[in-house]
CSV table of C-alpha atoms and ligand atoms in Angstrom, one decimal:
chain,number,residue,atom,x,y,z
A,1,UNK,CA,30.8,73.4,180.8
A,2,UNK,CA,28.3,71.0,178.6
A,3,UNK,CA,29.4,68.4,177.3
A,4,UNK,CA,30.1,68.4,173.3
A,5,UNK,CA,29.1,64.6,173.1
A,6,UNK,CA,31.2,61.0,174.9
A,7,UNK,CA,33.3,59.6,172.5
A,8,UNK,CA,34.2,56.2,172.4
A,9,UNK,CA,38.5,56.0,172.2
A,10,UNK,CA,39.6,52.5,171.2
A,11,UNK,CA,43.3,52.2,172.2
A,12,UNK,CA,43.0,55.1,174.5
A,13,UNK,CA,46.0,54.4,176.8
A,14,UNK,CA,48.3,53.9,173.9
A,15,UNK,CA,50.8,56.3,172.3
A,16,UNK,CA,48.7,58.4,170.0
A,17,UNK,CA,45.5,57.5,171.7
A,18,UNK,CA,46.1,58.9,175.2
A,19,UNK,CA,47.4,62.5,173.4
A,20,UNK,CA,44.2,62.3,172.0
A,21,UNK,CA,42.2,61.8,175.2
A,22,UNK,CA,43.7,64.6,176.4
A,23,UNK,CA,43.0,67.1,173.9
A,24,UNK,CA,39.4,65.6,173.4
A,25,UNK,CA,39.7,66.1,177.5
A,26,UNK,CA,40.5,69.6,176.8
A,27,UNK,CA,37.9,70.6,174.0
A,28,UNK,CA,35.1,69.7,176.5
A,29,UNK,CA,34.2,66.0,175.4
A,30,UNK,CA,33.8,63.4,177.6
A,31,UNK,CA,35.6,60.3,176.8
A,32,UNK,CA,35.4,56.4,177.4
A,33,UNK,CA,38.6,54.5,176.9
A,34,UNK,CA,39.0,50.9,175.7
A,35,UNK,CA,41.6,48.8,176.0
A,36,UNK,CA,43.3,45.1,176.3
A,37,UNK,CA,46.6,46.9,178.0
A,38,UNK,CA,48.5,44.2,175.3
A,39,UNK,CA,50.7,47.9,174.5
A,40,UNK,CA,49.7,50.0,177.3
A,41,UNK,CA,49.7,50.9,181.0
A,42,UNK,CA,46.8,52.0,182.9
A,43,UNK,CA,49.0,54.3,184.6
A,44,UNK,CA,48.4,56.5,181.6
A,45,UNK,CA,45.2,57.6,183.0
A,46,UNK,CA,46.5,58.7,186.4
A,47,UNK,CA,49.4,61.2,183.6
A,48,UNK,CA,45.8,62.4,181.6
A,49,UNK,CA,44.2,63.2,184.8
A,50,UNK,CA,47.3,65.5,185.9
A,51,UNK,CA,47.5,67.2,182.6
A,52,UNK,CA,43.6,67.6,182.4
A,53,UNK,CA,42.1,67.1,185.6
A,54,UNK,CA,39.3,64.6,184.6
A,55,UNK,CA,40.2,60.7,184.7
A,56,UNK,CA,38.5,59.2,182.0
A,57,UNK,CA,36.4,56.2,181.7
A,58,UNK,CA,37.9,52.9,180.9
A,59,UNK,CA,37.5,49.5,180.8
A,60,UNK,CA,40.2,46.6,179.7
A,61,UNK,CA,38.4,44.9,177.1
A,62,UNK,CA,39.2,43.2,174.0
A,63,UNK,CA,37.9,44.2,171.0
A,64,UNK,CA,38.2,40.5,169.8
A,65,UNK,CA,35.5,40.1,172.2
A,66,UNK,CA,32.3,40.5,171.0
A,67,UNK,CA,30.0,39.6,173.8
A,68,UNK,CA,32.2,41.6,176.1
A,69,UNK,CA,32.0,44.2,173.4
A,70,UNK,CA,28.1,44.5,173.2
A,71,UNK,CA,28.1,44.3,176.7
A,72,UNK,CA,30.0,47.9,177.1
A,73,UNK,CA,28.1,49.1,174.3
A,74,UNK,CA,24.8,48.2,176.2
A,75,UNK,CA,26.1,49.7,179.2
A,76,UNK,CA,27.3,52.7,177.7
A,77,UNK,CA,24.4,54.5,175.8
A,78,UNK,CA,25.6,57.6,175.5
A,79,UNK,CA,28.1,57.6,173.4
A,80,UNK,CA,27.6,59.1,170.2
A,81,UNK,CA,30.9,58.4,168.0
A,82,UNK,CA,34.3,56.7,168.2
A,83,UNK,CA,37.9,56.9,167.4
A,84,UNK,CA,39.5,53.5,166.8
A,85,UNK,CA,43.3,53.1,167.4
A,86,UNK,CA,43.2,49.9,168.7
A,87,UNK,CA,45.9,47.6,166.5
A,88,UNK,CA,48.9,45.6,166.5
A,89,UNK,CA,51.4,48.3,164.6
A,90,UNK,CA,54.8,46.5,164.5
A,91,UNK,CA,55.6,46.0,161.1
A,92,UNK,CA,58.6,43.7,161.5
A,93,UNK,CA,56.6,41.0,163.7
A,94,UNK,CA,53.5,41.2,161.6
A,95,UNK,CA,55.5,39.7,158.6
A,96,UNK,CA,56.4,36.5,161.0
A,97,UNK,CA,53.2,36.1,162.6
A,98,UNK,CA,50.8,37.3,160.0
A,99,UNK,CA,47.9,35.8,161.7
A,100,UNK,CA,48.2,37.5,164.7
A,101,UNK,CA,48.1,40.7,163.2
A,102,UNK,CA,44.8,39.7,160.7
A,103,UNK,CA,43.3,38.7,163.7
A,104,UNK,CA,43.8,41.2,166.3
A,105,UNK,CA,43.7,44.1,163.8
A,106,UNK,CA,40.5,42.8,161.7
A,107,UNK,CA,37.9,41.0,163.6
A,108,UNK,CA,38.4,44.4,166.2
A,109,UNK,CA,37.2,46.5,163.3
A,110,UNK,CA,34.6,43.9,162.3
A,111,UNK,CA,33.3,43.5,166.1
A,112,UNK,CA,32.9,47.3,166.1
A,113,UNK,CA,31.3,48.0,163.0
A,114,UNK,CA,28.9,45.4,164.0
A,115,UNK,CA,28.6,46.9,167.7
A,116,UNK,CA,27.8,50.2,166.2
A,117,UNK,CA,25.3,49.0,164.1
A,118,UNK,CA,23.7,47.3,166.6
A,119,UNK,CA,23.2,50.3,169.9
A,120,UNK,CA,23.0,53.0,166.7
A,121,UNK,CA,26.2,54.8,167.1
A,122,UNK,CA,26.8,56.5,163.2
A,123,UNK,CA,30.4,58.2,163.5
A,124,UNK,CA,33.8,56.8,163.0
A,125,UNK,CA,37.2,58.0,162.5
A,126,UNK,CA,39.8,55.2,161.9
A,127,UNK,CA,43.8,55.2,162.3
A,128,UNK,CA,45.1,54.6,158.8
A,129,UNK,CA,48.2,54.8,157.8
A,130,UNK,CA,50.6,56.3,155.1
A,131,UNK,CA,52.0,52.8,154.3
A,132,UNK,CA,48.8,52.2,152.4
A,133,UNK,CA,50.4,54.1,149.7
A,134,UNK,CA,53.8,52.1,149.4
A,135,UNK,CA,56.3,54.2,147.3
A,136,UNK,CA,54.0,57.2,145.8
A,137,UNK,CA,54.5,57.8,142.3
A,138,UNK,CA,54.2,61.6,143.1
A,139,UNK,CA,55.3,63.6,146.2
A,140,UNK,CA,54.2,65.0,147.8
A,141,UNK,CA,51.5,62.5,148.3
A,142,UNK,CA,47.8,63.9,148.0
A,143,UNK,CA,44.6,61.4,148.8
A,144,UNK,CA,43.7,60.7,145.3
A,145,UNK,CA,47.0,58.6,144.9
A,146,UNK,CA,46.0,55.0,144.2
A,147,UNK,CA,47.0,52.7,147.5
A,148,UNK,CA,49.7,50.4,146.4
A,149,UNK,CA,50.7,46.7,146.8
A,150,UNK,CA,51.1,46.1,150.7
A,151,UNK,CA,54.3,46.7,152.4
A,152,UNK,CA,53.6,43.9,155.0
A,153,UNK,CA,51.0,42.3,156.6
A,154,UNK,CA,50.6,45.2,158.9
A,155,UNK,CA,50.3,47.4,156.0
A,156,UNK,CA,47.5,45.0,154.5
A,157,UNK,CA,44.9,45.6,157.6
A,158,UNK,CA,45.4,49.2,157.4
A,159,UNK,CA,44.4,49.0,153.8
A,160,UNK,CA,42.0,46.3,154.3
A,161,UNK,CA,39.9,48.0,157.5
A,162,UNK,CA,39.6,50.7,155.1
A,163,UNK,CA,37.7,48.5,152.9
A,164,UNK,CA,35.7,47.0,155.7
A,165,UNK,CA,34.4,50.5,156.9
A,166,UNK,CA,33.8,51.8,153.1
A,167,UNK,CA,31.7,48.7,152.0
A,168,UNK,CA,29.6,48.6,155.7
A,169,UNK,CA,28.9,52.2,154.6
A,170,UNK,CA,28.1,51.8,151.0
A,171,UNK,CA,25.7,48.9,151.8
A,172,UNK,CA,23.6,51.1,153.4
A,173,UNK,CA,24.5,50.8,157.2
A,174,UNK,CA,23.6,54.2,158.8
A,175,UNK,CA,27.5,54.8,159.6
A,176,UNK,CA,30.1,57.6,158.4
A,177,UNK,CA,33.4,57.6,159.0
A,178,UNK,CA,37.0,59.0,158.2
A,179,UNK,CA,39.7,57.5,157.5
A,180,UNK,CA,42.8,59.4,158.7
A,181,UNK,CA,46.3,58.3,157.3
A,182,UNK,CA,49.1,59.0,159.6
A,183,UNK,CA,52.7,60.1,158.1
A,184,UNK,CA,55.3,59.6,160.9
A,185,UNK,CA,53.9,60.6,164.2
A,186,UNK,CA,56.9,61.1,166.7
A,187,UNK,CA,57.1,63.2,169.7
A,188,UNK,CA,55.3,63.5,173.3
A,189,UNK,CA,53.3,65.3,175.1
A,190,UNK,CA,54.6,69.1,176.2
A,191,UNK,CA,54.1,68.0,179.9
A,192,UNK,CA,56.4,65.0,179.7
A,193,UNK,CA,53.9,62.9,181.4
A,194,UNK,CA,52.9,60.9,178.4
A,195,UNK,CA,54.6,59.7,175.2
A,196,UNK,CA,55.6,56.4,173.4
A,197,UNK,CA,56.7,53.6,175.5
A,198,UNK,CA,58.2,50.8,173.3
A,199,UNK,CA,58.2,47.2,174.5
A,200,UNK,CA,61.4,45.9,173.9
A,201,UNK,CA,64.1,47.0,171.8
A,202,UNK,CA,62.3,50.1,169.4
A,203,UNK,CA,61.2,49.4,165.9
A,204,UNK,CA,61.3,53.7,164.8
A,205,UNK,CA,63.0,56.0,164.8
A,206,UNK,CA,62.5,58.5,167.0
A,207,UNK,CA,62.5,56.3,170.1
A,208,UNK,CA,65.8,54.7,169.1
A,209,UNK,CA,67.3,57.8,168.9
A,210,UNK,CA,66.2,58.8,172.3
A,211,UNK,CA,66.9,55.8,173.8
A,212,UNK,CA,70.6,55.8,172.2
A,213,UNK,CA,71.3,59.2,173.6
A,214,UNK,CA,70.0,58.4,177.3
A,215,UNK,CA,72.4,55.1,176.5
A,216,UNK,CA,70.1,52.3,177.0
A,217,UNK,CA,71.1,51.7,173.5
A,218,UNK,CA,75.2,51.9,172.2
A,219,UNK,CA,74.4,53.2,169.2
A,220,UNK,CA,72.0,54.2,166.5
A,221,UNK,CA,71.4,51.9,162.9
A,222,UNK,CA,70.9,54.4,160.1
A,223,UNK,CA,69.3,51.6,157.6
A,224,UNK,CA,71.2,52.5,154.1
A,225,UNK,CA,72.8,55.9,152.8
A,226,UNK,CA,72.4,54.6,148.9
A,227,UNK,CA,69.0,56.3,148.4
A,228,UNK,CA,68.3,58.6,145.5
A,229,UNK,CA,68.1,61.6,148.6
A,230,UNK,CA,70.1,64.7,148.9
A,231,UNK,CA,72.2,62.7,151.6
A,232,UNK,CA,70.9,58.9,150.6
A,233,UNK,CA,68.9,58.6,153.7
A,234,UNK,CA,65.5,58.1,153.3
A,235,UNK,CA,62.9,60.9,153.7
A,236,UNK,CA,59.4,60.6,155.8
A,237,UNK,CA,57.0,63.2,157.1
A,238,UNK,CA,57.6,63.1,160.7
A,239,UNK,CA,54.7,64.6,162.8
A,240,UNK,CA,53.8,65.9,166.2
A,241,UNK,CA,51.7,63.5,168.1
A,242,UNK,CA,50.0,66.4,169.8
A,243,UNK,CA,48.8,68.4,166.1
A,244,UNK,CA,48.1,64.8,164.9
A,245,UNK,CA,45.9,64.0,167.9
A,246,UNK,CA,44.3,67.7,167.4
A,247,UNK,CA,43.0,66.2,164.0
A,248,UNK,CA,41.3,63.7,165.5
A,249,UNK,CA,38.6,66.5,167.5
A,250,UNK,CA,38.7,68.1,164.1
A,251,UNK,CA,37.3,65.0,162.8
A,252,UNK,CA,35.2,64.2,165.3
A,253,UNK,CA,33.4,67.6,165.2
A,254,UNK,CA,33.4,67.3,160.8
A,255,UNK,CA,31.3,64.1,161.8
A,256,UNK,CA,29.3,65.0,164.6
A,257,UNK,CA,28.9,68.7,163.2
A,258,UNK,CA,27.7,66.8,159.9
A,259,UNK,CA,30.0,68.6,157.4
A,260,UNK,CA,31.2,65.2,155.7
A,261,UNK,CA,31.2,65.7,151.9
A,262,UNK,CA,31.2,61.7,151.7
A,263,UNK,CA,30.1,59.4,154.3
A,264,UNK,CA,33.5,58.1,154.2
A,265,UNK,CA,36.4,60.3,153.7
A,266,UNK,CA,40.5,60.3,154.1
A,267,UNK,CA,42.5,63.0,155.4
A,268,UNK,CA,46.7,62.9,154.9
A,269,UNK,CA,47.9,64.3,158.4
A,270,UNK,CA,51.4,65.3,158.0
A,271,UNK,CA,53.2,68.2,157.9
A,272,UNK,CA,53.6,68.6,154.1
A,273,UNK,CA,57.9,68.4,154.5
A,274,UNK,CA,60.1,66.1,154.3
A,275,UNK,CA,63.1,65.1,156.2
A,276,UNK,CA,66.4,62.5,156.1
A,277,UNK,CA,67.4,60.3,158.6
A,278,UNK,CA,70.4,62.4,158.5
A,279,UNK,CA,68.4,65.4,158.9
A,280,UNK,CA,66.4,64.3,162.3
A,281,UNK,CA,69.7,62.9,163.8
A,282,UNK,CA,71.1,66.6,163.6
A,283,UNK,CA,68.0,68.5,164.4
A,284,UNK,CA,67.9,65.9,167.5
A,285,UNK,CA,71.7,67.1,168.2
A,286,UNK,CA,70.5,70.6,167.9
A,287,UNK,CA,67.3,70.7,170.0
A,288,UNK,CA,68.9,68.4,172.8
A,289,UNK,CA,72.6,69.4,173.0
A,290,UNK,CA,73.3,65.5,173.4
A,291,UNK,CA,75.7,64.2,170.3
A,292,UNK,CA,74.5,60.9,168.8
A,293,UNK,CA,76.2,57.9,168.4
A,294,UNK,CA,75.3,56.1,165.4
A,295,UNK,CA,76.7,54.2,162.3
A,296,UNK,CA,75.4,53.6,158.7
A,297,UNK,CA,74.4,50.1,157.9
A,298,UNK,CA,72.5,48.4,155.0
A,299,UNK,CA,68.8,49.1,154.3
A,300,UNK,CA,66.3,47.8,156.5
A,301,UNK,CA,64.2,45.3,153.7
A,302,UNK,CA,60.8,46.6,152.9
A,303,UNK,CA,61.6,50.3,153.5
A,304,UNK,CA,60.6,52.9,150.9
A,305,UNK,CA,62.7,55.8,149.5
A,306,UNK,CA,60.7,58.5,149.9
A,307,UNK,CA,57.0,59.8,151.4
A,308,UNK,CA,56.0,62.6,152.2
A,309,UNK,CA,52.3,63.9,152.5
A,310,UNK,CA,50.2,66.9,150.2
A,311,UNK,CA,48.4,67.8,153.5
A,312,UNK,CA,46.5,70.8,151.6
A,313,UNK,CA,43.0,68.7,151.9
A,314,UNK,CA,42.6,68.2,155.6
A,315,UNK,CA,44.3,72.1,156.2
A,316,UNK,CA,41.4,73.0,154.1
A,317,UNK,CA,38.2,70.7,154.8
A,318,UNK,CA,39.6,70.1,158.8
A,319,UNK,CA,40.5,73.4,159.4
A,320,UNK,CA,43.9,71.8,160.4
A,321,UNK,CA,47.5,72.4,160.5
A,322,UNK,CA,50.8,70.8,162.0
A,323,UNK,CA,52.0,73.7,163.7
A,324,UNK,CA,55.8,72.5,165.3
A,325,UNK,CA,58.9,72.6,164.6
A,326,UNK,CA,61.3,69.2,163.8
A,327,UNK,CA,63.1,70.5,166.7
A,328,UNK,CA,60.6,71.2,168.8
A,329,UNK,CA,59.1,67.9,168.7
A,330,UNK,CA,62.3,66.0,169.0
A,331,UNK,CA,63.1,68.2,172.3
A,332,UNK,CA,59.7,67.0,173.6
A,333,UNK,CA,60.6,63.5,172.7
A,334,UNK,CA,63.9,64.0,174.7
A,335,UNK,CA,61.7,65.4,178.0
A,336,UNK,CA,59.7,62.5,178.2
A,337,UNK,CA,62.2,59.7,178.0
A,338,UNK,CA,64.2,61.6,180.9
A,339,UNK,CA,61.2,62.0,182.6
A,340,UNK,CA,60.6,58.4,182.2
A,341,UNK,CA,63.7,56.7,182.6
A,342,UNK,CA,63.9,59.0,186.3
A,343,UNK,CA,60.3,57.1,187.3
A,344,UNK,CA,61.1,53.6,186.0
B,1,LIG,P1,49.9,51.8,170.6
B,1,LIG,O1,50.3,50.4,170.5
B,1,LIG,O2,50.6,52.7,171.5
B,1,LIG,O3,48.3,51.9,170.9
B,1,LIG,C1,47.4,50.9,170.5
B,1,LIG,C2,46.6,50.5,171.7
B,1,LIG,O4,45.6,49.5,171.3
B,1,LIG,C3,47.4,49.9,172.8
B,1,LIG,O5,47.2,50.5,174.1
B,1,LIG,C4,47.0,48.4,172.9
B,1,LIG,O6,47.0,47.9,174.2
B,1,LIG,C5,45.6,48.5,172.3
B,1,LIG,N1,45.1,47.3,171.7
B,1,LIG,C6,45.6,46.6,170.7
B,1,LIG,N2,44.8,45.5,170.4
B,1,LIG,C7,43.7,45.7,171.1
B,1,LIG,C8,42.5,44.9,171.2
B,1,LIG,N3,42.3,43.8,170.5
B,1,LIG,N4,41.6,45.3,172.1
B,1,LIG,C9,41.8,46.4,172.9
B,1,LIG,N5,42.9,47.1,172.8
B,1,LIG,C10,43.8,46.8,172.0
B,1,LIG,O7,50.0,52.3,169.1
B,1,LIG,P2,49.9,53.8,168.6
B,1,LIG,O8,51.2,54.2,168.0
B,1,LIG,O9,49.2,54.7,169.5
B,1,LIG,O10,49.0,53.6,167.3
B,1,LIG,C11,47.6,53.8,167.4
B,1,LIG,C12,47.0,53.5,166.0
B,1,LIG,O11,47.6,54.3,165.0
B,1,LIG,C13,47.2,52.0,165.5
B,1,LIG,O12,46.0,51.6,164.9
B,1,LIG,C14,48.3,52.1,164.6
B,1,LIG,O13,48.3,51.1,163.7
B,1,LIG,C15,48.1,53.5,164.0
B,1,LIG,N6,49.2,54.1,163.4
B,1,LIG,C16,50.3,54.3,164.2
B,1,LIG,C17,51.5,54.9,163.6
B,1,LIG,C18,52.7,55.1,164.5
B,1,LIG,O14,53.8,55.3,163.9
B,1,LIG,N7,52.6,55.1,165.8
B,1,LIG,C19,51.5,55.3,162.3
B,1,LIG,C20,50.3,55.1,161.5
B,1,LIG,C21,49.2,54.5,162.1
B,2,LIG,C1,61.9,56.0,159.7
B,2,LIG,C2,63.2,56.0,159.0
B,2,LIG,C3,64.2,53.9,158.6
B,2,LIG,C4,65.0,53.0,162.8
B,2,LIG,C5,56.8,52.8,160.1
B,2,LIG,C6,55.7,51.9,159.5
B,2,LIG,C7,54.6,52.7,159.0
B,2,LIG,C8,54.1,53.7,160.1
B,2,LIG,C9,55.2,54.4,160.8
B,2,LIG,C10,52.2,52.6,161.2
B,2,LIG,C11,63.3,54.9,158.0
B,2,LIG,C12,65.1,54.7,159.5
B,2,LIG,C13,64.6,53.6,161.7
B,2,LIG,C14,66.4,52.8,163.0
B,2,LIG,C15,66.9,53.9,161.0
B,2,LIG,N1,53.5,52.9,161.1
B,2,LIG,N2,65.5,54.1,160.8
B,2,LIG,N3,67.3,53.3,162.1
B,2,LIG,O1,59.5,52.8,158.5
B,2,LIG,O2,58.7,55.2,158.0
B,2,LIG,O3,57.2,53.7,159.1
B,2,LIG,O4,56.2,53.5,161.2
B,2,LIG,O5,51.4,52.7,160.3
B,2,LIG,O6,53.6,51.9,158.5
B,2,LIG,O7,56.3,51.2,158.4
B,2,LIG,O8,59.2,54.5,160.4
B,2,LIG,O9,60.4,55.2,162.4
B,2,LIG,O10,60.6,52.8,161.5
B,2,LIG,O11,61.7,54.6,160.2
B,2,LIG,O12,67.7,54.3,160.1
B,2,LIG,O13,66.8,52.2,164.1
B,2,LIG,O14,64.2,55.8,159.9
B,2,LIG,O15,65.0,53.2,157.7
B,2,LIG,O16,64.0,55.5,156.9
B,2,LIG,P1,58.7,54.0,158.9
B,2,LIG,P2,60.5,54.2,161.2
């Protein structure tokens, strides 16, 4: 089978960008991954090559490192777009070491962009986030909303890279790119081989919960039950990693296909529904038989009430849609920690 182009996958052996490989992998691209392994094992590859059969490219580089940067780009002259995951993403340690998380997250983008520019490679599609809009006024939460004051520091070079890449393009730079602005990506691959790995003790949800009920953790936090919700917990837009990481060939092939209304457009990838914290502990109960232990606590500072994303935009222009089930993803999310835990 041809080729449909080699795309260039920053963060490739991380969480949402190794799901990605694979279903790039599957829809016939070829794929070079970068990464600094600072959150990722380069095990992953051997997992992508037993789902897909084809080990991709890679080479541990950091972004932060321009020369080494040009010098793959130089080497690599084939590649014709790239998705860029790479980041620090924990909110919490980004508000204690700030500069870390400016550093690491912006002069990647900026080594890029200017990487890009350099060996002509146009397309882009960036990993935004839905912190970038704080505490909507309106839910659910379409693209037009304006983005809000920053949540954290974190939040700031989500909202800031944004900038970076619109202003490279509106000066004139022969790029396009999308923006795509995850809601709560949780889940793992259906084959159990890959998923999210947390260093240390987990920051989200999800992995919390699974590593409560496997009982590497006692119990479960639930950070406040005093919200204006139907049960006071507060209410995200949890999404499959595997539909979210579908978006991303959707957006490859808007760019590459040239059907970009804008050079530089943002897509809300969710599922359009909301759920409490409440409400994914049960389904969790439900999909996975296990019974939680947890125990309500105060809220967790800097946590909003409410989001949840209008994802009629991307269905429409991406041809795109979350297709599974709450339950279904927390079962997958269940699989791959016991099929991890059993290996390590
Ligand atoms: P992850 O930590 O699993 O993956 C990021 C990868 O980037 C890791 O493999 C890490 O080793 C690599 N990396 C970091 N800095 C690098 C550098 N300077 N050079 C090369 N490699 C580097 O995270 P993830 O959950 O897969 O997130 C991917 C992207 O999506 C990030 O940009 C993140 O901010 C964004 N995002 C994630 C979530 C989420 O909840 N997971 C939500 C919204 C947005
Ligand atoms: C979800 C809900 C918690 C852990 C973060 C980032 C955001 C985005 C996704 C990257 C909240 C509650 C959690 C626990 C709990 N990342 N919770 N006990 O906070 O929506 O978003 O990840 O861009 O920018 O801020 O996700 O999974 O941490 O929390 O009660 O031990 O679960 O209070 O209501 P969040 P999360």
């Amino acid at each position: 089978m041809n080729s449909k182009g080699k795309i260039l996958v920053t963060g490739g052996t991380g969480y949402i960008g190794s799901h990605t490989v694979v279903e790039l992998l599957n829809e016939n691209y070829e794929v070079a991954i970068v990464d600094n392994l600072s959150n990722s094992d380069e095990g992953v590859l051997d997992k992508i090559r037993e789902i897909t059969g084809v080990k991709p490219e890679f080479c541990q580089l950091d972004l932060c490192d321009k020369d080494d940067l040009q010098e793959f780009f130089a080497k690599n002259r084939d590649i014709d777009s790239v998705i860029h995951f790479a980041a620090y993403k924990a909110v919490g340690e980004s508000t204690k070491k700030p500069l870390k998380y400016y550093r690491n997250n912006l002069v990647s983008t900026i080594n890029l962009l200017e990487c890009m520019i350099d060996h002509k490679v146009t397309n882009i599609v960036f990993s935004s986030s839905c912190t970038v809009y704080g505490q909507p006024d309106q839910l659910p939460v379409d693209e037009t909303a304006p983005v809000k004051e920053p949540l954290s520091p974190y939040g700031n070079t989500k909202q800031t890279n944004e900038r970076v890449i619109q202003y490279t393009i509106e000066a004139g730079n022969p790029i396009k790119g999308i923006s795509l602005r995850y809601f709560n990506p949780i889940g793992a691959h259906p084959s159990a081989k890959i998923g999210e790995i947390p260093r240390g003790v987990p920051n989200n949800l999800v992995p919390y919960i699974t590593q409560t009920a496997i009982g590497i953790r006692d119990e479960l936090k639930v950070f406040g039950n005093d919200y204006n919700t139907p049960d006071g917990t507060p209410i995200r837009d949890y999404i499959n990693v595997v539909d979210l990481a579908k978006a991303h060939v959707a957006a490859i092939a808007r760019l590459i296909d040239n059907k970009n209304k804008t050079a530089y457009e943002y897509f809300n990838l969710g599922t359009g529904r909301g759920n409490t914290v409440l409400e994914v502990i049960h389904a969790f109960e439900r999909a996975t038989g296990k019974k939680l232990n947890y125990k309500i606590v105060g809220r967790r500072p800097g946590d909003v009430e409410q989001v949840y994303a209008d994802t009629s935009y991307a269905n429409k222009e991406l041809g795109w849609k979350a297709e599974k089930t709450l339950e279904e993803t927390l079962r997958s999310a269940w699989e791959f920690e016991k099929a991890y835990r059993d290996k390590n």
